[in-house]
Coordinates of C-alpha atoms and ligand atoms in Angstrom, one line a residue:
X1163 CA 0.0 0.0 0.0
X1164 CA 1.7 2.9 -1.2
X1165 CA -0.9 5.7 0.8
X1166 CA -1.2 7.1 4.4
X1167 CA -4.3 8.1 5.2
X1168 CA -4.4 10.7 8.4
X1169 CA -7.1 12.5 10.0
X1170 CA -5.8 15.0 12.2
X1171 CA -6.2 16.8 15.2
X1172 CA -5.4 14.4 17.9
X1173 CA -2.7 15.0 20.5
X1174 CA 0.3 12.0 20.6
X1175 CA 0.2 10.8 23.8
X1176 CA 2.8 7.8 25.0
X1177 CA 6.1 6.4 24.6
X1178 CA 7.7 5.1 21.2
X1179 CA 11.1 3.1 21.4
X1180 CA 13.3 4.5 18.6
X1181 CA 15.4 2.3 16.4
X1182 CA 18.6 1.8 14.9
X1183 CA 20.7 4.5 12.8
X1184 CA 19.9 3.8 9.2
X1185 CA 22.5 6.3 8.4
X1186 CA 25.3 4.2 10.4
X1187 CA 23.8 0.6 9.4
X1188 CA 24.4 1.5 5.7
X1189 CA 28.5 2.0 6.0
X1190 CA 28.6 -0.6 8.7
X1191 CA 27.1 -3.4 6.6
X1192 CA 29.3 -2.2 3.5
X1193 CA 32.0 -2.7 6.0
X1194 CA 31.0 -6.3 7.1
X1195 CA 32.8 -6.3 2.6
X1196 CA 36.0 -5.6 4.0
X1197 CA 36.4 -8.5 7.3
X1198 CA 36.8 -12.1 6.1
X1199 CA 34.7 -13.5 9.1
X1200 CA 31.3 -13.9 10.6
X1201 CA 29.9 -10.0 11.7
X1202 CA 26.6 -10.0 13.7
X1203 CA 24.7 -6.9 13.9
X1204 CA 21.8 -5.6 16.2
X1205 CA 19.5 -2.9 16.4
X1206 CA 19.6 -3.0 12.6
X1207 CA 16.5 -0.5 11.8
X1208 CA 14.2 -3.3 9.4
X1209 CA 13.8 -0.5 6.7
X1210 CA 13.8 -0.4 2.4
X1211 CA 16.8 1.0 2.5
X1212 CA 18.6 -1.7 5.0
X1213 CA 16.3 -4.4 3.0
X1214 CA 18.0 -3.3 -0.3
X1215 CA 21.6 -3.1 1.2
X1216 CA 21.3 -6.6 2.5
X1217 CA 19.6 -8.0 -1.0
X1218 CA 23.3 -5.9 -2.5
X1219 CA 25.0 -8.3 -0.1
X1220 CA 23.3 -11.2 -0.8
X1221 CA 23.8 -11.0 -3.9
X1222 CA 27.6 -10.6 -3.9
X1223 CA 27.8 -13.8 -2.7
X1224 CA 27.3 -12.8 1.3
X1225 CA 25.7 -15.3 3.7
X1226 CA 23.1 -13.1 5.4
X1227 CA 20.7 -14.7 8.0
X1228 CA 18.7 -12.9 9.5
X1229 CA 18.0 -13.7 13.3
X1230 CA 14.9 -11.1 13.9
X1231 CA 14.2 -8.4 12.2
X1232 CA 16.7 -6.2 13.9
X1233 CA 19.5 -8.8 14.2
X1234 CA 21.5 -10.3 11.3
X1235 CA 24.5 -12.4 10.9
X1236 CA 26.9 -11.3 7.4
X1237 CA 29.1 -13.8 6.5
X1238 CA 31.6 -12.1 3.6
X1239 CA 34.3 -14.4 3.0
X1240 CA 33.0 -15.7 -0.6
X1241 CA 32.1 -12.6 -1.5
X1242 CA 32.6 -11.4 -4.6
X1243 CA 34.5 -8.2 -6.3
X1244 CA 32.6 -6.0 -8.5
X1245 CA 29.5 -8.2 -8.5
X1246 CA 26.4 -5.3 -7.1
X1247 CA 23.5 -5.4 -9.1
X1248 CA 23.2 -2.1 -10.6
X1249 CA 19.4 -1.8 -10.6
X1250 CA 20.0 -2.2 -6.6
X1251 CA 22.8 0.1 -6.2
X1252 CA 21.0 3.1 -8.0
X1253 CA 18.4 2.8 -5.4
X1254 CA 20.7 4.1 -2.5
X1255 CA 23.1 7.0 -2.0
X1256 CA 25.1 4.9 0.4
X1257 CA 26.0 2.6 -2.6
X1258 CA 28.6 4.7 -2.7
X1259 CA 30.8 2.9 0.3
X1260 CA 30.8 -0.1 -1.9
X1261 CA 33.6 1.7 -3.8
X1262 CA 35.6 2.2 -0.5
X1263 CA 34.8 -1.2 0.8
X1264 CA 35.8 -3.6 -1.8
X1265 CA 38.9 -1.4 -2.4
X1266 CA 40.1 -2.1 1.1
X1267 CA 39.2 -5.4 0.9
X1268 CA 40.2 -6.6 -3.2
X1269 CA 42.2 -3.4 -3.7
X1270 CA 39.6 -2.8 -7.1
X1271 CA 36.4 -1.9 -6.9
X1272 CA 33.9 -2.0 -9.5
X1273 CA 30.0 -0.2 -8.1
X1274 CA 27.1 1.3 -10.3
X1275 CA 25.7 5.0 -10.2
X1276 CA 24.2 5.7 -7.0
X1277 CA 20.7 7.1 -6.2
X1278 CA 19.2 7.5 -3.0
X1279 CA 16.5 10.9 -2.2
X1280 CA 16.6 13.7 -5.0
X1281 CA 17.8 16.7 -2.9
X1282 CA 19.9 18.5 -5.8
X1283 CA 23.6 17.9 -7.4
X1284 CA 25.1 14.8 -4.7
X1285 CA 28.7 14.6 -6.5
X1286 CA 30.9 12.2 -5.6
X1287 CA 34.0 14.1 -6.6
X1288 CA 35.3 14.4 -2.6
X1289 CA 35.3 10.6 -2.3
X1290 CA 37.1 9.8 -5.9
X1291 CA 40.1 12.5 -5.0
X1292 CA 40.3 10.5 -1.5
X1293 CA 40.8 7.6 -3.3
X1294 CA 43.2 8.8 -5.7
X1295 CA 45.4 10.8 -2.7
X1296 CA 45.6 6.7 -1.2
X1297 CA 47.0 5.5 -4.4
X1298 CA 43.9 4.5 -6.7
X1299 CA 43.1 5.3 -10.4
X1300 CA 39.6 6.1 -10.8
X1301 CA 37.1 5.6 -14.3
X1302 CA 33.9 6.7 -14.6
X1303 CA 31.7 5.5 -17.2
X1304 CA 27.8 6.5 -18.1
X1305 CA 27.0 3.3 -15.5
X1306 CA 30.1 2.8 -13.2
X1307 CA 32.7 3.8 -10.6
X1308 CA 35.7 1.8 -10.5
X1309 CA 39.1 2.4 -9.1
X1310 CA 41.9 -0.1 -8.7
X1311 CA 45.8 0.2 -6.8
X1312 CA 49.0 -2.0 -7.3
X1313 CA 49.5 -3.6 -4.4
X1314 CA 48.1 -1.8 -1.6
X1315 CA 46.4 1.8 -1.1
X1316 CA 48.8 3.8 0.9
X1317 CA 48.1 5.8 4.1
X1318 CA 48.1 9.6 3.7
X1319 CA 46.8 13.1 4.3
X1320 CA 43.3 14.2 3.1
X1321 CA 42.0 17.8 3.7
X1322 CA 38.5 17.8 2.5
X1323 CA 37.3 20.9 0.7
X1324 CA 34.1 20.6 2.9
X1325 CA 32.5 18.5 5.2
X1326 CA 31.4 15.3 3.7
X1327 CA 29.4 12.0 5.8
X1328 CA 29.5 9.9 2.6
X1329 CA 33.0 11.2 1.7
X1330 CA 34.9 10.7 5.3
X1331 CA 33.0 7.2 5.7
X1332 CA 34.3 5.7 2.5
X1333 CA 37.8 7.2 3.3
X1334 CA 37.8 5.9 6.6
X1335 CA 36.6 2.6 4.5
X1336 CA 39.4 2.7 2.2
X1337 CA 41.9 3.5 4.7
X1338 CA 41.1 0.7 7.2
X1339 CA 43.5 -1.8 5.4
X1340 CA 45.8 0.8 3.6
X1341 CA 49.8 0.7 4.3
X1342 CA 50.4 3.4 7.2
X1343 CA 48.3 6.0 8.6
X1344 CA 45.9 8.1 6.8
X1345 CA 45.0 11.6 8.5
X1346 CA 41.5 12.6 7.1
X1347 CA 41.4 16.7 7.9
X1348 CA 37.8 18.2 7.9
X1349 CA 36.1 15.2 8.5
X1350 CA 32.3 15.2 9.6
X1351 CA 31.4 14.6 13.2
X1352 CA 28.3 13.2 12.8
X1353 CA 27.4 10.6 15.3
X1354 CA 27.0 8.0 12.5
X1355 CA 31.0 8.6 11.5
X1356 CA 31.9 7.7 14.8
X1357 CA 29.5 4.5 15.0
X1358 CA 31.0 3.4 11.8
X1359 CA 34.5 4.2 13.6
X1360 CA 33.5 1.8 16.7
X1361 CA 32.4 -0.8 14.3
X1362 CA 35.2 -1.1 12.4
X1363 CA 37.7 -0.8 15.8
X1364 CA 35.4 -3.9 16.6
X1365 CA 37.0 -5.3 13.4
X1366 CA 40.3 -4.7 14.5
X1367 CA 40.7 -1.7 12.9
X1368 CA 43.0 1.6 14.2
X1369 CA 40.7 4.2 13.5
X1370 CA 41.4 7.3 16.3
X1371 CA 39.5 10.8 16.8
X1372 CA 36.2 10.4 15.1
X1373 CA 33.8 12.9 16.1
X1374 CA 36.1 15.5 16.1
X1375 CA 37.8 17.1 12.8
X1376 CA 41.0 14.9 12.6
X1377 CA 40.7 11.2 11.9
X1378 CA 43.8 9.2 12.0
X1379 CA 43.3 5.4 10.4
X1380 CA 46.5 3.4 11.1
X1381 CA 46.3 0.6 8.4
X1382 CA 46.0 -2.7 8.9
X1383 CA 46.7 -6.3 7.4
X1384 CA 43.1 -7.4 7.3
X1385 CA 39.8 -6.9 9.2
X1386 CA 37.9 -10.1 11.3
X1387 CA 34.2 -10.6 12.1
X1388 CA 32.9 -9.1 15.5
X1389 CA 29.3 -8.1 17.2
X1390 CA 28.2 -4.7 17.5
X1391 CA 25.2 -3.2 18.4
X1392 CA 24.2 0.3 16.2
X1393 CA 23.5 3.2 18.0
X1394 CA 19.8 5.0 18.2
X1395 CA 18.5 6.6 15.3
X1396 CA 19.2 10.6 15.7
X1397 CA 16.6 11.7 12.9
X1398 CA 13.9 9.1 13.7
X1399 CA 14.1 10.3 17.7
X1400 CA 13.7 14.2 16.3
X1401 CA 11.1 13.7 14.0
X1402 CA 8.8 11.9 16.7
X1403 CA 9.7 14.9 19.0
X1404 CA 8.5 17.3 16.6
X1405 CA 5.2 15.4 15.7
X1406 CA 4.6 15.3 19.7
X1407 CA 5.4 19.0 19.5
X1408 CA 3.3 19.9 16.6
X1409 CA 0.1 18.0 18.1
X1410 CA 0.5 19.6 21.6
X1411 CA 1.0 15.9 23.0
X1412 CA 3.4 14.6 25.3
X1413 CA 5.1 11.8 24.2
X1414 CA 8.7 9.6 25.7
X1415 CA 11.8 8.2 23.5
X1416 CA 13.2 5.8 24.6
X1417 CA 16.7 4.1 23.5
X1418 CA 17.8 7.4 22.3
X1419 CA 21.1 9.4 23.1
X1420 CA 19.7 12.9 24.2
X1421 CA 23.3 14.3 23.4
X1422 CA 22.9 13.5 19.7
X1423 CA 19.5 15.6 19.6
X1424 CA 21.3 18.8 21.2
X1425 CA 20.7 21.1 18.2
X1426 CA 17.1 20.2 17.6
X1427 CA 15.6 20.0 21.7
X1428 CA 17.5 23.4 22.0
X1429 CA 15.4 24.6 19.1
X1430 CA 12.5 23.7 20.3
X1431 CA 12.9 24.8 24.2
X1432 CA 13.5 28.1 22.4
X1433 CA 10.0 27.7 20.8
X1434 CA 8.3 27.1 24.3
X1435 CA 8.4 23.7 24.3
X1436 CA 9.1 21.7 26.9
X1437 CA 12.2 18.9 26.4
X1438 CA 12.9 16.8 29.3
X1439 CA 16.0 14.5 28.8
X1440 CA 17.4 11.7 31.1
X1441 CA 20.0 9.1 30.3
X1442 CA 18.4 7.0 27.4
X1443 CA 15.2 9.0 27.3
X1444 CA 13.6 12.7 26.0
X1445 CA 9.9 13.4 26.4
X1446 CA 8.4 16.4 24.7
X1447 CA 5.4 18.2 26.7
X1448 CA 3.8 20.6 23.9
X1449 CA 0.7 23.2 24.5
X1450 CA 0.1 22.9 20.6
X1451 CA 1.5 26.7 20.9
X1452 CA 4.4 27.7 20.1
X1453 CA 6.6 30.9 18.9
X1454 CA 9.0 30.8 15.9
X1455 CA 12.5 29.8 15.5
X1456 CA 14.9 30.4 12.9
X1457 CA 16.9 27.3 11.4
X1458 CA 20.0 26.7 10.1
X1459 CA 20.9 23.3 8.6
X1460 CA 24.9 22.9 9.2
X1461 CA 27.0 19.3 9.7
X1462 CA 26.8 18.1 13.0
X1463 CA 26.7 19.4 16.0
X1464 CA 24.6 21.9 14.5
X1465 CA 21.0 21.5 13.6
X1466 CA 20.5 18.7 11.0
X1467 CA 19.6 18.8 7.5
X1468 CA 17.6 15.8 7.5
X1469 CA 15.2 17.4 9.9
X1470 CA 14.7 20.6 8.5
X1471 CA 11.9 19.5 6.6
X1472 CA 10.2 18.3 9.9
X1473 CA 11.0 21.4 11.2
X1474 CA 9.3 23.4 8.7
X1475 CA 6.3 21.5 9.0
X1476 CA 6.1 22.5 12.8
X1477 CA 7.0 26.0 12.2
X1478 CA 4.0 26.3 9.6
X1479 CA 1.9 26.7 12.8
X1480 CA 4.2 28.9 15.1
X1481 CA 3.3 32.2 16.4
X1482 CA 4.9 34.9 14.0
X1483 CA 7.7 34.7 10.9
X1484 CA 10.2 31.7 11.1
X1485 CA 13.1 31.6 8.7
X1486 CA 14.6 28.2 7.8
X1487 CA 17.9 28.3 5.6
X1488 CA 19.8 24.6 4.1
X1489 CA 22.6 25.4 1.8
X1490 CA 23.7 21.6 2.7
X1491 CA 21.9 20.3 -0.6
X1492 CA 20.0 22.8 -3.4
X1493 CA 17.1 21.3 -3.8
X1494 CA 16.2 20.3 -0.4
X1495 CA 13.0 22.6 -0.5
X1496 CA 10.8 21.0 -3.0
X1497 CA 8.5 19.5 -0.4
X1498 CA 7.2 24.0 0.5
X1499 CA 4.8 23.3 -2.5
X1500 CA 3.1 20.6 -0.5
X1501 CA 2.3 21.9 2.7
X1502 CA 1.4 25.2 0.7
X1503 CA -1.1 22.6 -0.4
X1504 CA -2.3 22.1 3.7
X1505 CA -2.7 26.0 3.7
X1506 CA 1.1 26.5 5.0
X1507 CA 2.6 30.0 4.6
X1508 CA 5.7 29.5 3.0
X1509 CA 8.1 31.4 0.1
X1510 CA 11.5 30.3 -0.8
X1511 CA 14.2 33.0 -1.6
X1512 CA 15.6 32.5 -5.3
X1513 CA 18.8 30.6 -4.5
X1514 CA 16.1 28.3 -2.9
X1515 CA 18.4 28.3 0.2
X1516 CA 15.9 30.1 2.9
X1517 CA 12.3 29.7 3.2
X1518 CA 10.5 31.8 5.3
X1519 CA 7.7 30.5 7.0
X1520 CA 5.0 33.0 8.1
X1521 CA 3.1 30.9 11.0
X1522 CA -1.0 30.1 10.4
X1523 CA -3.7 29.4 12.7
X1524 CA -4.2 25.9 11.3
X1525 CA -3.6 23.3 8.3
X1526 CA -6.4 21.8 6.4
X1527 CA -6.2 18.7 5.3
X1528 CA -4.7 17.7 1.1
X1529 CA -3.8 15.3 -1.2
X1530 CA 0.3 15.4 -1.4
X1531 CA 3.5 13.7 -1.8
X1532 CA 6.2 12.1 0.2
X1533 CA 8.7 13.7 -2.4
X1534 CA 11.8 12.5 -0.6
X1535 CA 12.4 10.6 2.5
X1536 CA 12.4 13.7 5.1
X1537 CA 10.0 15.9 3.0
X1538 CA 7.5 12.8 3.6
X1539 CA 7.7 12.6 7.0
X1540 CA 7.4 16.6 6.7
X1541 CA 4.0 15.4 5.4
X1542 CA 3.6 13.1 8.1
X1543 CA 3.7 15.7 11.0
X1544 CA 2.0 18.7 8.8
X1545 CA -0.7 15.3 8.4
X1546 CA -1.2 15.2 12.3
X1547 CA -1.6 18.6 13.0
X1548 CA -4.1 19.7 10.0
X1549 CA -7.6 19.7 10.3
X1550 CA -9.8 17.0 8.1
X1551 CA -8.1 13.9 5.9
X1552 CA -4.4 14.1 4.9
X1553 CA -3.4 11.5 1.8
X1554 CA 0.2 11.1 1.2
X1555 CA 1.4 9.5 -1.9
X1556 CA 4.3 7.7 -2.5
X1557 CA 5.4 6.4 0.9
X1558 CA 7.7 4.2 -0.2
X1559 CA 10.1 7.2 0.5
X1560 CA 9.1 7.1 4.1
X1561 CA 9.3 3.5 4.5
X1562 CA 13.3 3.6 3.3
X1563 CA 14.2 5.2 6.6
X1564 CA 11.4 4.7 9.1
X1565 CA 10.8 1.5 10.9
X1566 CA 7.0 0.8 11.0
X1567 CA 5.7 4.7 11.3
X1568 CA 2.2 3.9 11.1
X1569 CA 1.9 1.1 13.7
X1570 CA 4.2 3.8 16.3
X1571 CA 2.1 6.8 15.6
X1572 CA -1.0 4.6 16.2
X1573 CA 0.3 3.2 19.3
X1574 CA 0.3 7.2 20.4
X1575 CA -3.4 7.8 19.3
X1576 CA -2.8 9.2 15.7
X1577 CA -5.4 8.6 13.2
X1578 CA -3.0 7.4 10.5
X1579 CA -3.6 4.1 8.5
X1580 CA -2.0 2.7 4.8
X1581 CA -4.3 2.7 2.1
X1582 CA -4.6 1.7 -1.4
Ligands
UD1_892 C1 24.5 11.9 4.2 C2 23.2 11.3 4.6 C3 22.1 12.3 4.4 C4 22.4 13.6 5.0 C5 23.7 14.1 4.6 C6 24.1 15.4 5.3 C7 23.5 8.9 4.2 C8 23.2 7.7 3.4 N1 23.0 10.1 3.9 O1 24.4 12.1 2.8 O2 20.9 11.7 4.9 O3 21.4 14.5 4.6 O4 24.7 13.1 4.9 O5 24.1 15.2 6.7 O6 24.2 8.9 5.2 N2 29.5 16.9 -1.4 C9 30.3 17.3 -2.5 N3 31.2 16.3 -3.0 C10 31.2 15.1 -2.5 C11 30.4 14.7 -1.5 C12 29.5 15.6 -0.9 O7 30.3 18.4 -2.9 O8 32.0 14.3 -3.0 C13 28.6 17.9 -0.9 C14 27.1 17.6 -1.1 O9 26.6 18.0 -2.3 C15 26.5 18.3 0.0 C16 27.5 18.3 1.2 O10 28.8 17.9 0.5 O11 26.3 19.7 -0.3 C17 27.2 17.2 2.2 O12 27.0 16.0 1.6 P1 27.3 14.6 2.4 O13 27.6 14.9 3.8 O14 28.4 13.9 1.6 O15 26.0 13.8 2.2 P2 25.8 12.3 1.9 O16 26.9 11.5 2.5 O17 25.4 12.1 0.5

């Protein structure tokens, strides 16, 4: 069923246990390519995305079993160079570590065009002059990416011209086997760098400092097999915050890292809405009113791109003029044409970088689209707030990154159901 269905008006009440990073999962089970051993994984988030990377596997010649839905055992060691499907790869943007992967691990790689959510121009220039600064040659045809080294990819110094997750992952990929240490310089923080870090550590990797700008990754021989639990999803846990925000509900996280959610609780305590955090939970206490904020998406820690289209949504209903600015990708706004749809106030400036958000009384209910992944659940919360029948189209875009939405939004009261 490719539909939601929500009629809205009703205030989340309850508590909603938050899954496992998407955003890490996808490099870590690209990295289960480089180990020659057995890797089990838990609090793997069960969604299309995760699916498709596993089927990638799988299809390489990787022994996946799954033991739940959120546990699965990748067994790499017949796996084979160069063998992705392509019409798999193009579904995902994080494809891309394939390249970094079997580099590391075959010292060639061979990995179709990417895809993943339309949000504008996603080169992948960053990641193919890291490879070539550790020794590779890099071809691009119309429908591949490969790169090969004699011998082995050697350790060295990489300044990135700006702050990259996909770039510093597949460099920290590449460099996990490389001869001597590679120094990544600008490197992204985010909290899914550094759970790709621990993972590979687990792995018997040397990889030092991630979460900060400097990542050293001392090469070694080979990586083994290990267990690792993936941290709490960061974007999942903020966009259930904002949809208990947006509702005037009061609703408890738990299995989340408050500390990872800094940028967006302090956001919306400057709203007037109440965040309470303790070790592994956050509950949000909302009034339903709320004054405006203004946004702007950065690299971690600072407020996060993938939820400034949440975060639109909710300021659609603040008291007064909110201004939300995301130079991180150029086409990130599309989704303003849809809640303009649900009666929202919105204008984009001509660079489409800022949108300013002038707040109305209420939403009425629309037909629209889950454009993207984080545009759709944009659509989910503008859904809950609005008065009368919201239908969203297209929800496969919500459903690559959000484990069971409808069945955790019911379990808080919301009106929400698939339909044809
Ligand atoms: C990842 C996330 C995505 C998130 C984004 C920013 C995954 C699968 N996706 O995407 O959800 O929105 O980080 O937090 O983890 N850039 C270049 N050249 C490159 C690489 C990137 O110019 O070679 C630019 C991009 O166009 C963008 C910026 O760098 O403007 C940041 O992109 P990046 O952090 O690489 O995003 P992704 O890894 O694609």
């Amino acid at each position: 069923m490719n539909k939601i269905k929500i009629r809205g008006g009703r205030p989340l009440r309850g508590t909603v246990s938050i899954g496992g990073m998407k955003n890490s999962a996808l490099p870590i089970l690209f990295a289960t390519v480089i180990t020659r051993g057995v890797c089990v994984i838990e609090n793997l988030p069960p969604v299309g995305d995760i699916e498709i990377t596993l089927n990638i596997l799988a299809a390489m010649g990787a022994r996946v079993t799954r033991h739940s839905p959120t546990v699965v055992e990748i067994d790499t060691s017949d796996l084979r160079q160069g063998t992705a499907p392509n019409a798999l790869v193009r579904c995902l943007r994080g494809s891309n570590y394939l390249i970094g992967a079997e580099l590391a691990r075959f010292g060639q790689a061979k990995v179709g065009l990417s895809g993943g959510c339309n949000l504008g121009a996603r080169p992948i220039d960053l990641h193919k002059k890291g490879f070539i600064a550790l020794g590779a040659t890099v071809d691009d045809t119309a429908d591949y990416i490969s790169a090969r080294v004699d011998g082995s990819l050697k350790g060295t110094k990489i300044v990135m011209d700006n702050i990259s997750v996909g770039a510093t992952a597949n460099m920290m990929l590449a460099a996990s086997t490389a001869d001597g240490t590679t120094v990544i310089e600008n490197a992204a923080h985010e909290p899914h760098i550094v759970d790709l870090a621990c993972f590979l550590n687990a792995c018997g990797a040397r990889v030092m400092g991630a979460g900060t700008s400097v990542i050293k990754v001392r090469g070694v021989k080979e990586l083994h097999g290990c267990h690792y639990t993936i941290l709490p999803d960061m974007i999942e846990t903020g966009t259930y915050m904002v949809a208990a925000a947006v509702t005037g509900g009061e609703v408890t996280l738990k299995n989340v890292i408050p500390r990872h959610l800094e940028a967006v609780s302090a956001k919306l305590r400057e709203m007037g809405i109440t965040v309470l955090e303790d070790s592994e939970t956050i509950t949000v206490r909302s009034t339903g009113r709320f004054g405006s904020a203004s946004i702007l998406a950065v690299p971690y820690p600072g407020f996060p791109t993938d939820m400034q289209p949440q975060m639109t949504a909710l300021l659609t209903l603040a008291d007064g003029i909110s201004t939300v600015t995301d130079n991180v990708f150029n086409q990130r706004f599309r989704y303003i044409e849809e809640l303009r749809h649900m009666g929202a106030g919105i204008s984009l400036d001509e660079k489409n970088s800022t949108a300013t958000v002038i707040g109305v009384k209420s939403l009425h209910g629309a037909s629209v689209t889950a454009l993207d992944l984080r545009a759709g659940a944009a659509m989910v919360i503008a859904g809950l707030a609005a008065e009368g029948e919201t239908v969203i189209s297209d929800v496969d875009n919500i459903r690559r990154g959000y484990v069971d939405i409808v069945g955790k939004l019911q379990s808080l009261g919301a009106d929400i159901e698939y339909v044809e």
